[in-house]
Tab-separated table of C-alpha atoms in Angstrom:
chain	number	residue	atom	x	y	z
A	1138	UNK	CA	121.721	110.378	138.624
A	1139	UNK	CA	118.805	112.084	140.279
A	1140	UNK	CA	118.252	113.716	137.006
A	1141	UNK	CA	117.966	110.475	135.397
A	1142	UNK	CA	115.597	109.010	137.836
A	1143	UNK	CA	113.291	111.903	137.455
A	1144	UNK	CA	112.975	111.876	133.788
A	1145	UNK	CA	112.278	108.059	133.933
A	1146	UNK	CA	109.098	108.687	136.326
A	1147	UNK	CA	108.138	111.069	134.055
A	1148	UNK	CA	107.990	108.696	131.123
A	1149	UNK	CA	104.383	107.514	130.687
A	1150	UNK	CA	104.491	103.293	131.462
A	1151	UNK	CA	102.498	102.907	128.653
A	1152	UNK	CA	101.040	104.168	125.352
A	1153	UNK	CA	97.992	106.564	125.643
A	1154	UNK	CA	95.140	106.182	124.057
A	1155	UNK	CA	94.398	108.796	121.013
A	1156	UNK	CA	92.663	111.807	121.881
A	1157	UNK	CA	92.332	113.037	118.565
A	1158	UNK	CA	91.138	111.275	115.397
A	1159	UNK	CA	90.820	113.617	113.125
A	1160	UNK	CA	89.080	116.939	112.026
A	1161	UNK	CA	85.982	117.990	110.540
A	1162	UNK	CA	85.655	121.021	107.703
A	1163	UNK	CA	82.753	122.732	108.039
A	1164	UNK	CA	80.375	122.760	104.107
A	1165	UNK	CA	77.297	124.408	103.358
A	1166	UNK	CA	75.546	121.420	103.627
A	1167	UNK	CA	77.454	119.968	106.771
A	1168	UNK	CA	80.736	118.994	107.510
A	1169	UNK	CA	82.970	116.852	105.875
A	1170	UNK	CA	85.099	114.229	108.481
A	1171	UNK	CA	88.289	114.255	107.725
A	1172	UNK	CA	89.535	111.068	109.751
A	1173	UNK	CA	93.256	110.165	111.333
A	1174	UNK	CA	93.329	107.046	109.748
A	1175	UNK	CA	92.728	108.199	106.043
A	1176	UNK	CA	95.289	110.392	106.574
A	1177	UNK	CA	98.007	108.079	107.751
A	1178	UNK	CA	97.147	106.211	104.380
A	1179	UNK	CA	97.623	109.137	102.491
A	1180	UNK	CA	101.123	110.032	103.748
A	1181	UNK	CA	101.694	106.046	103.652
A	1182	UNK	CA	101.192	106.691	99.714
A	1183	UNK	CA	102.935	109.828	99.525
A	1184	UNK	CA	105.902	108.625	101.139
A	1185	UNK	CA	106.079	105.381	99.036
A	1186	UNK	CA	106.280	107.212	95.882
A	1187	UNK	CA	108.624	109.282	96.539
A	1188	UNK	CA	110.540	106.363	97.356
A	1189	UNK	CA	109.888	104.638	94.446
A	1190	UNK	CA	109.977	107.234	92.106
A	1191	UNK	CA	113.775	107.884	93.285
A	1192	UNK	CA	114.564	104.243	92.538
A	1193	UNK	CA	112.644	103.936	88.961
A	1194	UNK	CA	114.286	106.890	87.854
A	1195	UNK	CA	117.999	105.302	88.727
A	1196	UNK	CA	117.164	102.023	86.739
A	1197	UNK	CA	116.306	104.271	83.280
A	1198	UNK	CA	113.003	104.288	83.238
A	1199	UNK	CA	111.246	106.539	81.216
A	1200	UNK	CA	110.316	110.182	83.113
A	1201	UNK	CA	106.949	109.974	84.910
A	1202	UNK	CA	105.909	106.874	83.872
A	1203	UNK	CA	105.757	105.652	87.653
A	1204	UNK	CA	102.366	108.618	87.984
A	1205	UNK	CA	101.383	106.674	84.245
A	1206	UNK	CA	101.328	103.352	86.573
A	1207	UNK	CA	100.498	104.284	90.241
A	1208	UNK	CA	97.283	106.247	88.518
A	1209	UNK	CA	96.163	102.122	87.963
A	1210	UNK	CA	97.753	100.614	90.785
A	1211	UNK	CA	96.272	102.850	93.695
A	1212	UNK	CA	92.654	102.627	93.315
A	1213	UNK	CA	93.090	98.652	92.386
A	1214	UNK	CA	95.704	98.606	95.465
A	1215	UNK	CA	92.560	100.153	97.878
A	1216	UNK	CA	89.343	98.167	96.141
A	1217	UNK	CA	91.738	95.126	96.665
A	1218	UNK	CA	92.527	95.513	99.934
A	1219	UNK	CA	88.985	96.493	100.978
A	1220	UNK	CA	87.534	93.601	100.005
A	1221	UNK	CA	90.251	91.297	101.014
A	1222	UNK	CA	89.385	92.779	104.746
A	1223	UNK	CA	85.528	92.243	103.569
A	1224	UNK	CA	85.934	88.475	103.108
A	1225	UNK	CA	88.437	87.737	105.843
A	1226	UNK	CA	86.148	89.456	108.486
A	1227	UNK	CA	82.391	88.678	107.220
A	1228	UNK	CA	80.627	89.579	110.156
A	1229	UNK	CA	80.218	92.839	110.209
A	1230	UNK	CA	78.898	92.890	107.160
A	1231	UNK	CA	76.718	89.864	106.055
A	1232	UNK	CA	76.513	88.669	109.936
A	1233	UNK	CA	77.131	85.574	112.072
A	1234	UNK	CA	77.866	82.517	109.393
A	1235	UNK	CA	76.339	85.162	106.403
A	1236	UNK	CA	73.260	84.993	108.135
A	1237	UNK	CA	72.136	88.238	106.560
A	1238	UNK	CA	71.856	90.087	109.832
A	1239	UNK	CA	75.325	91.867	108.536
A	1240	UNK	CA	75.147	95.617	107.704
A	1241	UNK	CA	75.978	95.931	103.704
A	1242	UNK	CA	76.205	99.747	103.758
A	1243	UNK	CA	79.758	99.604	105.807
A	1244	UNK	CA	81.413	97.758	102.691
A	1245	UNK	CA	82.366	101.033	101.002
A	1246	UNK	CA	82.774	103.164	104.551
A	1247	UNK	CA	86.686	102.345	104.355
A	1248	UNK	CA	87.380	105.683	106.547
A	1249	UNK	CA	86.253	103.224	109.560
A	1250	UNK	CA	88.922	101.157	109.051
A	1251	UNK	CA	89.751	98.077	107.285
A	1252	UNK	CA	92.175	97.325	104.373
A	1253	UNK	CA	94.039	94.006	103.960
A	1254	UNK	CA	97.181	93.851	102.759
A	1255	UNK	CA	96.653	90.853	100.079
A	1256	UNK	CA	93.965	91.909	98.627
A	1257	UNK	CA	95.749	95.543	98.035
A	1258	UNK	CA	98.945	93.671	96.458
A	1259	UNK	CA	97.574	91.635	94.461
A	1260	UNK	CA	94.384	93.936	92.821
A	1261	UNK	CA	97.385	96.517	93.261
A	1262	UNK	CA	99.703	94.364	90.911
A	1263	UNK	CA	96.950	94.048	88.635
A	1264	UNK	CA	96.486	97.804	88.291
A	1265	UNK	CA	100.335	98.255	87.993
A	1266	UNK	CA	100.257	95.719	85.318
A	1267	UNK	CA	97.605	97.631	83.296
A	1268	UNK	CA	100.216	100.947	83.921
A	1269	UNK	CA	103.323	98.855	83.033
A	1270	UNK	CA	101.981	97.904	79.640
A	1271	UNK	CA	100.075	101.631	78.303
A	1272	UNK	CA	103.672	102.916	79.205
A	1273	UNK	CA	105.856	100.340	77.675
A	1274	UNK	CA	107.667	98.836	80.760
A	1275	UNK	CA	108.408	95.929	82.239
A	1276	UNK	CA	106.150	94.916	85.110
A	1277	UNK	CA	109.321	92.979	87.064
A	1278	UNK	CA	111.543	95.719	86.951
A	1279	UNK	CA	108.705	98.044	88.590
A	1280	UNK	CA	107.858	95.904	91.241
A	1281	UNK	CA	111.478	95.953	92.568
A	1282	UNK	CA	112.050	99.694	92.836
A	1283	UNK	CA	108.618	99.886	94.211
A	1284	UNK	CA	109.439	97.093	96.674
A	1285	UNK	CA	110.820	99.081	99.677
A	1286	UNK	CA	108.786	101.998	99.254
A	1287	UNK	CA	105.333	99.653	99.011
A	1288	UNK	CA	106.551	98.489	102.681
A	1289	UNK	CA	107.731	102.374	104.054
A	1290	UNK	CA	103.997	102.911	102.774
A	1291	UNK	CA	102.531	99.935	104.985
A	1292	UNK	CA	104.582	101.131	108.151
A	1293	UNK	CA	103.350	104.498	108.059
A	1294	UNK	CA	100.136	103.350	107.036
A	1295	UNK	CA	99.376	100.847	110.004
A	1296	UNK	CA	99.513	104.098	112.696
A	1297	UNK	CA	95.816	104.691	111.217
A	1298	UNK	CA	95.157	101.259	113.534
A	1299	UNK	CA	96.120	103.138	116.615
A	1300	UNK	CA	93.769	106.158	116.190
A	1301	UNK	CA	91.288	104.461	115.577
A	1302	UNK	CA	91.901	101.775	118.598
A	1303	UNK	CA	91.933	98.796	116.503
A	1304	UNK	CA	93.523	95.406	115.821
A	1305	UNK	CA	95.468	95.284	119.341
A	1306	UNK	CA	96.876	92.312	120.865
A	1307	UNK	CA	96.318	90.648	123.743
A	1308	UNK	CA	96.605	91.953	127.628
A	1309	UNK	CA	100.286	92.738	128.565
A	1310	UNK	CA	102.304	94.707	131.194
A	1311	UNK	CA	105.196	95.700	129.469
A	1312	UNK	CA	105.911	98.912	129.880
A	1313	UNK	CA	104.649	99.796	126.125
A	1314	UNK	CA	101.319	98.195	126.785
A	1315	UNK	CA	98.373	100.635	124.742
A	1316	UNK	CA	95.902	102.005	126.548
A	1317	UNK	CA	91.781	101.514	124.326
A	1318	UNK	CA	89.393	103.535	125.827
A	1319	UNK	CA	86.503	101.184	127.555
A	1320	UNK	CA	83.869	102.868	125.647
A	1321	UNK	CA	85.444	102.207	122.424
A	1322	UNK	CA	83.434	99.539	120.560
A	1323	UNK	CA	86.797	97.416	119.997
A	1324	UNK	CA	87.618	97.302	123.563
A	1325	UNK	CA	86.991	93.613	124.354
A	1326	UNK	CA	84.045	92.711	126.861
A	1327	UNK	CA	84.956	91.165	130.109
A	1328	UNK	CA	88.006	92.634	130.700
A	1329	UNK	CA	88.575	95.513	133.055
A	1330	UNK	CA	88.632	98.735	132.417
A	1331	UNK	CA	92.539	100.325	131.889
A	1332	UNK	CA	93.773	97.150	131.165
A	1333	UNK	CA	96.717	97.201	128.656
A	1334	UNK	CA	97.087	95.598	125.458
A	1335	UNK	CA	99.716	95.051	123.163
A	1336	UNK	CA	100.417	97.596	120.461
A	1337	UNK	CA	100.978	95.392	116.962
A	1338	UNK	CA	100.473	98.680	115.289
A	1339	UNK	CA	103.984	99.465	116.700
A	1340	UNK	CA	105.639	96.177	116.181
A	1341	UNK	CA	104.352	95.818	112.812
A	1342	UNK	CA	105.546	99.746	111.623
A	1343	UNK	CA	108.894	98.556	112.906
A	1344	UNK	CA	109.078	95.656	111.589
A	1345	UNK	CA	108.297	97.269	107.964
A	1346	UNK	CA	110.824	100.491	108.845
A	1347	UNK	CA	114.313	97.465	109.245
A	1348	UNK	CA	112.311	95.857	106.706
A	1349	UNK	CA	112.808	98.537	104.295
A	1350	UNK	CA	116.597	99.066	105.670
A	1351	UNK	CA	117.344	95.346	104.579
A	1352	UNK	CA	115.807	95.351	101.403
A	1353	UNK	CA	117.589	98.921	100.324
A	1354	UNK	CA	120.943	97.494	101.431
A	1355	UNK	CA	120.553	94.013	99.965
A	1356	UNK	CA	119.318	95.530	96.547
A	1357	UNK	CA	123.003	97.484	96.406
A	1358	UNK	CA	124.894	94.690	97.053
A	1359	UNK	CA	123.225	92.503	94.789
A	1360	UNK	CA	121.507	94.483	92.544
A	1361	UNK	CA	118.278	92.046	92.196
A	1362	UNK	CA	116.418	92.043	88.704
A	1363	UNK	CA	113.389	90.003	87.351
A	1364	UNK	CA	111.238	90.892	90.596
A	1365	UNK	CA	113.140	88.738	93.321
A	1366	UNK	CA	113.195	91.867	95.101
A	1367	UNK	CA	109.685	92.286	94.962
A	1368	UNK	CA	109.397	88.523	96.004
A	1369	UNK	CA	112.167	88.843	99.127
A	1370	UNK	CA	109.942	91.671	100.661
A	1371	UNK	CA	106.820	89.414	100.272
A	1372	UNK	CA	108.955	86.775	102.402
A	1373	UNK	CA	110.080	89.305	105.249
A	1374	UNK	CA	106.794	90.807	105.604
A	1375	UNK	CA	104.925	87.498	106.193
A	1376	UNK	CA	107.956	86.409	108.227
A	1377	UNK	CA	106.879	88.994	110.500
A	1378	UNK	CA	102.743	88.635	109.744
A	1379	UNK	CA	102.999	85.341	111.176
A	1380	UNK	CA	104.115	86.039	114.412
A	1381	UNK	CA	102.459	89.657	114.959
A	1382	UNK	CA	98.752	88.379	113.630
A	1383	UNK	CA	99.206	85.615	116.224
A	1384	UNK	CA	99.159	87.904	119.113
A	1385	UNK	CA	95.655	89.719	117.723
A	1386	UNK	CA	92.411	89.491	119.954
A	1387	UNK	CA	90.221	90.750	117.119
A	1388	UNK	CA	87.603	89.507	115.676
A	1389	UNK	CA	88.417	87.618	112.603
A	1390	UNK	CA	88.160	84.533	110.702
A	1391	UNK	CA	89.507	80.790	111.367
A	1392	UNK	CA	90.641	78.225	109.413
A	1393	UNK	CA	91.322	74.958	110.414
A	1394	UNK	CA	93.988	73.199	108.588
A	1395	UNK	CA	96.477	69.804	109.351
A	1396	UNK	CA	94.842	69.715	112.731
A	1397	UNK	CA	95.271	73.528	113.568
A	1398	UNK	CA	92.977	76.370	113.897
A	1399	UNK	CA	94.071	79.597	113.772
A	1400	UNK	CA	93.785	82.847	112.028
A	1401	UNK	CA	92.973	83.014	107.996
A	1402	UNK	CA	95.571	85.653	107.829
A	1403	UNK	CA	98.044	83.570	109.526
A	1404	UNK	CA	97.624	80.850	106.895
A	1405	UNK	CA	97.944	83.224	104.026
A	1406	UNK	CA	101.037	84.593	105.222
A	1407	UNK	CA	102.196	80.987	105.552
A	1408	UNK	CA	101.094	80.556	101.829
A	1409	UNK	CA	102.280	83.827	100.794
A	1410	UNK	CA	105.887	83.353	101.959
A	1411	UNK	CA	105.773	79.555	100.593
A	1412	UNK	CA	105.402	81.052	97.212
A	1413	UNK	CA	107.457	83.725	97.346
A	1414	UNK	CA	109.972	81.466	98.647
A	1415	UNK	CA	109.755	79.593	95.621
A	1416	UNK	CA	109.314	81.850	93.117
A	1417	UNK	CA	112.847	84.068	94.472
A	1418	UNK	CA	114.830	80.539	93.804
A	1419	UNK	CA	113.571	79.485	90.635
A	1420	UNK	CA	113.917	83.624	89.534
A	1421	UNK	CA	117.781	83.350	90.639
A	1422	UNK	CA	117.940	79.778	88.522
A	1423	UNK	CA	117.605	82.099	85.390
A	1424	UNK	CA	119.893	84.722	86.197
A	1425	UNK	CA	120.276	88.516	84.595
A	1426	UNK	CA	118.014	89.897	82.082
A	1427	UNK	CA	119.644	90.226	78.648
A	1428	UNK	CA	119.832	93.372	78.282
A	1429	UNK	CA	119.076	94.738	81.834
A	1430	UNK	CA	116.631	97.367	80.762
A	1431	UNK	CA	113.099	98.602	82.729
A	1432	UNK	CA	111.614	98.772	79.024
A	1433	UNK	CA	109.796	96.446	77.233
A	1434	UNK	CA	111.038	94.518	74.233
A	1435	UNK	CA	110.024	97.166	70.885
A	1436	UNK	CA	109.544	100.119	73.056
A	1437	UNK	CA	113.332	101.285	74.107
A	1438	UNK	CA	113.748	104.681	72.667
A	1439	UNK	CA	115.197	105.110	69.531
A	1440	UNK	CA	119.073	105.168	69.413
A	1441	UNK	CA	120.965	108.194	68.500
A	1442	UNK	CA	123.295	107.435	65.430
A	1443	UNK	CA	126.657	107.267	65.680
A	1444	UNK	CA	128.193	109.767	63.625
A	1445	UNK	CA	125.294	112.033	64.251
A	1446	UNK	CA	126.817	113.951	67.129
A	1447	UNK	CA	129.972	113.912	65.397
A	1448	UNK	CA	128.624	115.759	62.075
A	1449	UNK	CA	126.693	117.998	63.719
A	1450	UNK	CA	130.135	119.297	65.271
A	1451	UNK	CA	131.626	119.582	62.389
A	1452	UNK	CA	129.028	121.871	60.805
A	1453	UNK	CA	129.603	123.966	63.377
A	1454	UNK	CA	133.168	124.457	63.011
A	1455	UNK	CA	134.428	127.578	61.331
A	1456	UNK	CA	137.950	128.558	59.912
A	1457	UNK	CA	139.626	130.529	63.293
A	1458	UNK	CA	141.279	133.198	60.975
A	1459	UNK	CA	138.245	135.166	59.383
A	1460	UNK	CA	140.848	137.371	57.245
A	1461	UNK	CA	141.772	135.005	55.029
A	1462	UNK	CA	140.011	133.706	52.340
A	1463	UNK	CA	138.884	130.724	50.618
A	1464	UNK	CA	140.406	132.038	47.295
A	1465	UNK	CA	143.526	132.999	48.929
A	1466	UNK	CA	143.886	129.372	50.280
A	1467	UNK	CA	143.744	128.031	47.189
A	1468	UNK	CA	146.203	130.102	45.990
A	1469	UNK	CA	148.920	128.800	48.890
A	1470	UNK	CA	148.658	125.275	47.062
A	1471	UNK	CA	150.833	123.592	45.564
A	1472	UNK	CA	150.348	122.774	42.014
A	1473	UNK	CA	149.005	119.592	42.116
A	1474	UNK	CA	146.326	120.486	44.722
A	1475	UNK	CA	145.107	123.349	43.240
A	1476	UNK	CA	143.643	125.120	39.961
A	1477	UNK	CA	145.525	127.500	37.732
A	1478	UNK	CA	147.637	130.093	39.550
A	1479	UNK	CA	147.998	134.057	38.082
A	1480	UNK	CA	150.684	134.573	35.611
A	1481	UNK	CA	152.597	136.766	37.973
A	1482	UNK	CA	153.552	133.762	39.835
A	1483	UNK	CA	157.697	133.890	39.352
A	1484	UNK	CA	157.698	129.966	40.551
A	1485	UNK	CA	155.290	129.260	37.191
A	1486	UNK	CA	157.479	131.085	34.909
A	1487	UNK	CA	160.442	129.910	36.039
A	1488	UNK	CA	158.953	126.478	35.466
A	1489	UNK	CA	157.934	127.324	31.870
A	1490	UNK	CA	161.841	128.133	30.466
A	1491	UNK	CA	163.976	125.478	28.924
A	1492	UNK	CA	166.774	123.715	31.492
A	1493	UNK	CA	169.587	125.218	28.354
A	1494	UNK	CA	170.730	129.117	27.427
A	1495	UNK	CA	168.346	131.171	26.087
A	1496	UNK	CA	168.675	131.730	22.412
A	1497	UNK	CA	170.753	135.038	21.631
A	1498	UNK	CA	172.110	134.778	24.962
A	1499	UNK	CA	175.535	133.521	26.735
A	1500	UNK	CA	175.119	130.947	29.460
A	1501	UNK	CA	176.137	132.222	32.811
A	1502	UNK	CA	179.187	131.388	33.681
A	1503	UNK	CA	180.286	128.317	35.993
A	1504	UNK	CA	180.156	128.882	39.620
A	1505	UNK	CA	178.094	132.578	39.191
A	1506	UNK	CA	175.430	132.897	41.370
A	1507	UNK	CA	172.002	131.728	40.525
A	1508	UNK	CA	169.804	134.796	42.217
A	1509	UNK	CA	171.392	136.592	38.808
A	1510	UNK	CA	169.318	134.229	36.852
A	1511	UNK	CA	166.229	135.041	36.620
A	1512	UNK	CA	165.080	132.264	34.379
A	1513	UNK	CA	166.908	129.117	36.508
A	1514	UNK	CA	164.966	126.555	37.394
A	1515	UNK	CA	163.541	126.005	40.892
A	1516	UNK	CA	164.556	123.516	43.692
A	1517	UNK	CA	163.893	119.580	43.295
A	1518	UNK	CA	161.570	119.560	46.244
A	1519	UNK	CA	159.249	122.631	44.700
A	1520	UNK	CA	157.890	120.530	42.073
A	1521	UNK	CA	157.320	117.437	40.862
C-alpha cells in the first residue's frame, strides 16, 4: 500500500506544458523548421490511410486506386480546412470587424496552426470526388471505408494543438488540467500565471479514438452501404464538437441565432449533425445497392468467360500412358467406331465366311468343339 501511495505522488497533477515543438535542419541557406504540429498531421494522414486502404481493399475495389483518390483529396482536404479556419477566425488576418489592420501574409503559414475540420471535409470530398471518377469508383462506397480512418486521422491530428499551446478550455482543477506557458501568446491575459486549463486536445483525440471503435464495430454488424457510414461519423463527431467547442476560451467567431450567441463552430456542428441526421434516414429508406459493388456503372472489369477456365484445362491434359499410340487406339475399336482394321485380324475373317459348310468340305459334326473351327462365326455380343 505504501508502494501505491508513492507512485501516486509521483504522478504529475496535471499535464505539462510542451518543451519541445519541433526541430530545425540545418540548409545552406538557413534552416528549415520542421514543426510538432505538422508532424502530428502527417502521421494523422499516414495512419488514416492505412486504415482506409485496409477497408477499400476488402470491399473489391480496384488495387491502388485509394493513392489515385487521396492524391485529390489531401491537398483539397488541407486548402479546405485552411480557409475554413481563415473565415471562422478573421482577426488575425484582416483585423478587428475586417478592418484591414489583419496580417494577410499568415493565410498560407499553416505550420502555425489552424485547420478546420469543415472546410477540410468538404474541399476534401470534393477532391475525392475528382479521384473517385478518373478511377472509375463510386464516391459513396469510398467515403465509408474511409470513414473511420478520416476520424483515427483527426485524433492523432488534434495533439499538434497541444504543442503548440492552443485552443484550450477554460480554467479547471482537475487533476488533468494543462499547464500554457505565460509567455505563450495564447495564454489568456488576466489570469495568473500556472493556472490550469482544460485540455480539449485530449477529450477531443478520445472522443475520435471510441469514435472510431463504434463505427468499425457497427459497420460489421450492419455492413452500411451508400455512405450512411460516412454520414453516422459526421453525427458522432459533431455530437461530441458541440459539447467540447463549448468549453474553448479562444478567440473565435459568434453567431447569434434564436436568441443565442455562441460559437460559429458550435452552430455548424449543430447544422452538420442536422443534415447528416437526415441524410443517414432517408439513405436507409432506399436500402442496398443493386449490385453491391465499389465500381461505377460501365467500369467493372471485364468478366472471365465461363468455359474459358474450363478449356484451357483441357488443352492441357495429356493421355497418362505415353507408350501407346494414337494408331494403336484406333485399332482397339470396335468396328463401328473405327476405320478399316489389317487383314490379319482373325475376328474380320471370321466375319467374312458364310454361316453354312464350306464347299468341298464336311460340316463338323454335332456337339464337336468349335475352337476346331477355324472359320465359325463369332459371339452375338462381338458384332452387330
Amino acid at each position: 500500500m505504501q508502494t501505491l501511495l508513492q507512485a501516486a505522488a509521483l504522478v504529475p497533477a496535471s499535464i505539462p506544458s510542451p518543451d519541445w515543438s519541433g526541430f530545425d535542419i540545418p540548409l545552406p541557406w538557413g534552416a528549415l523548421r520542421i514543426h510538432a504540429y505538422a508532424l502530428c498531421i502527417l502521421a494523422g494522414i499516414v495512419a488514416g490511410l492505412w486504415l482506409t486502404s485496409v477497408r477499400w481493399a476488402k470491399r473489391g475495389a480496384p488495387e491502388g486506386s485509394v493513392w489515385d483518390i487521396v492524391i485529390w483529396a489531401i491537398p483539397f482536404g488541407i486548402i479546405g480546412g485552411r480557409l475554413y479556419h481563415v473565415f471562422s477566425s478573421p482577426d488575425a488576418y484582416f483585423g478587428p470587424g475586417f478592418d484591414g489592420t489583419g496580417d494577410l501574409s499568415l493565410i498560407p503559414q499553416i505550420q502555425r496552426g489552424g485547420l478546420g475540420i469543415w472546410g477540410a471535409v468538404l474541399l476534401g470530398v470534393v477532391g475525392a470526388w475528382i479521384g473517385c471518377r478518373r478511377s472509375g469508383v463510386k464516391l459513396t462506397a469510398f467515403l465509408d471505408a474511409a470513414a473511420p480512418g478520416l476520424l483515427l486521422a483527426q485524433a492523432i491530428g488534434r495533439w499538434g494543438n497541444y504543442f503548440n499551446q492552443e485552443l484550450f478550455g477554460g480554467p479547471t482543477t482537475v487533476p488533468w488540467g494543462l499547464e500554457v506557458d505565460a509567455d505563450n501568446p495564447n495564454f489568456p491575459a488576466g489570469m495568473a500565471e500556472g493556472t490550469l486549463f482544460h485540455p480539449t486536445f485530449l477529450y477531443e483525440s478520445l472522443w475520435n479514438v471510441a469514435g472510431v471503435i463504434i463505427l468499425l464495430a457497427l459497420d460489421r454488424r450492419f455492413n452500411f452501404r451508400r455512405s450512411r457510414l460516412f454520414w453516422l461519423y459526421a453525427m458522432y463527431y459533431t455530437l461530441g464538437r458541440v459539447w467540447i467547442e463549448a468549453m474553448r476560451i479562444d478567440d473565435a467567431e459568434q453567431i447569434s441565432l434564436f436568441g443565442i450567441t455562441t460559437r460559429l463552430n458550435v452552430w455548424t456542428s449543430i447544422f452538420v449533425f442536422l443534415v447528416a441526421l437526415a441524410a443517414f434516414v432517408l439513405l436507409g429508406l432506399k436500402g442496398r445497392p443493386q449490385p453491391d459493388t465499389p465500381y461505377l456503372p460501365g467500369k467493372e472489369p471485364a468478366p472471365v468467360a465461363a468455359g474459358a477456365a474450363t478449356d484451357t484445362a483441357a488443352n492441357d491434359v495429356r493421355d497418362p500412358d505415353s507408350v501407346v499410340s494414337d494408331s494403336e487406339s484406333r485399332d482397339n475399336l470396335r468396328d463401328n467406331h473405327s476405320g478399316s482394321r489389317p487383314a490379319s485380324d482373325p475376328t474380320e475373317e471370321a466375319a467374312a465366311a458364310p454361316s453354312g459348310p464350306r464347299p468341298g468340305t464336311d460340316a463338323p459334326a454335332a456337339g464337336s468343339s468349335g475352337s476346331t473351327a477355324t472359320g465359325s462365326a463369332p459371339e452375338a455380343g462381338d458384332s452387330k
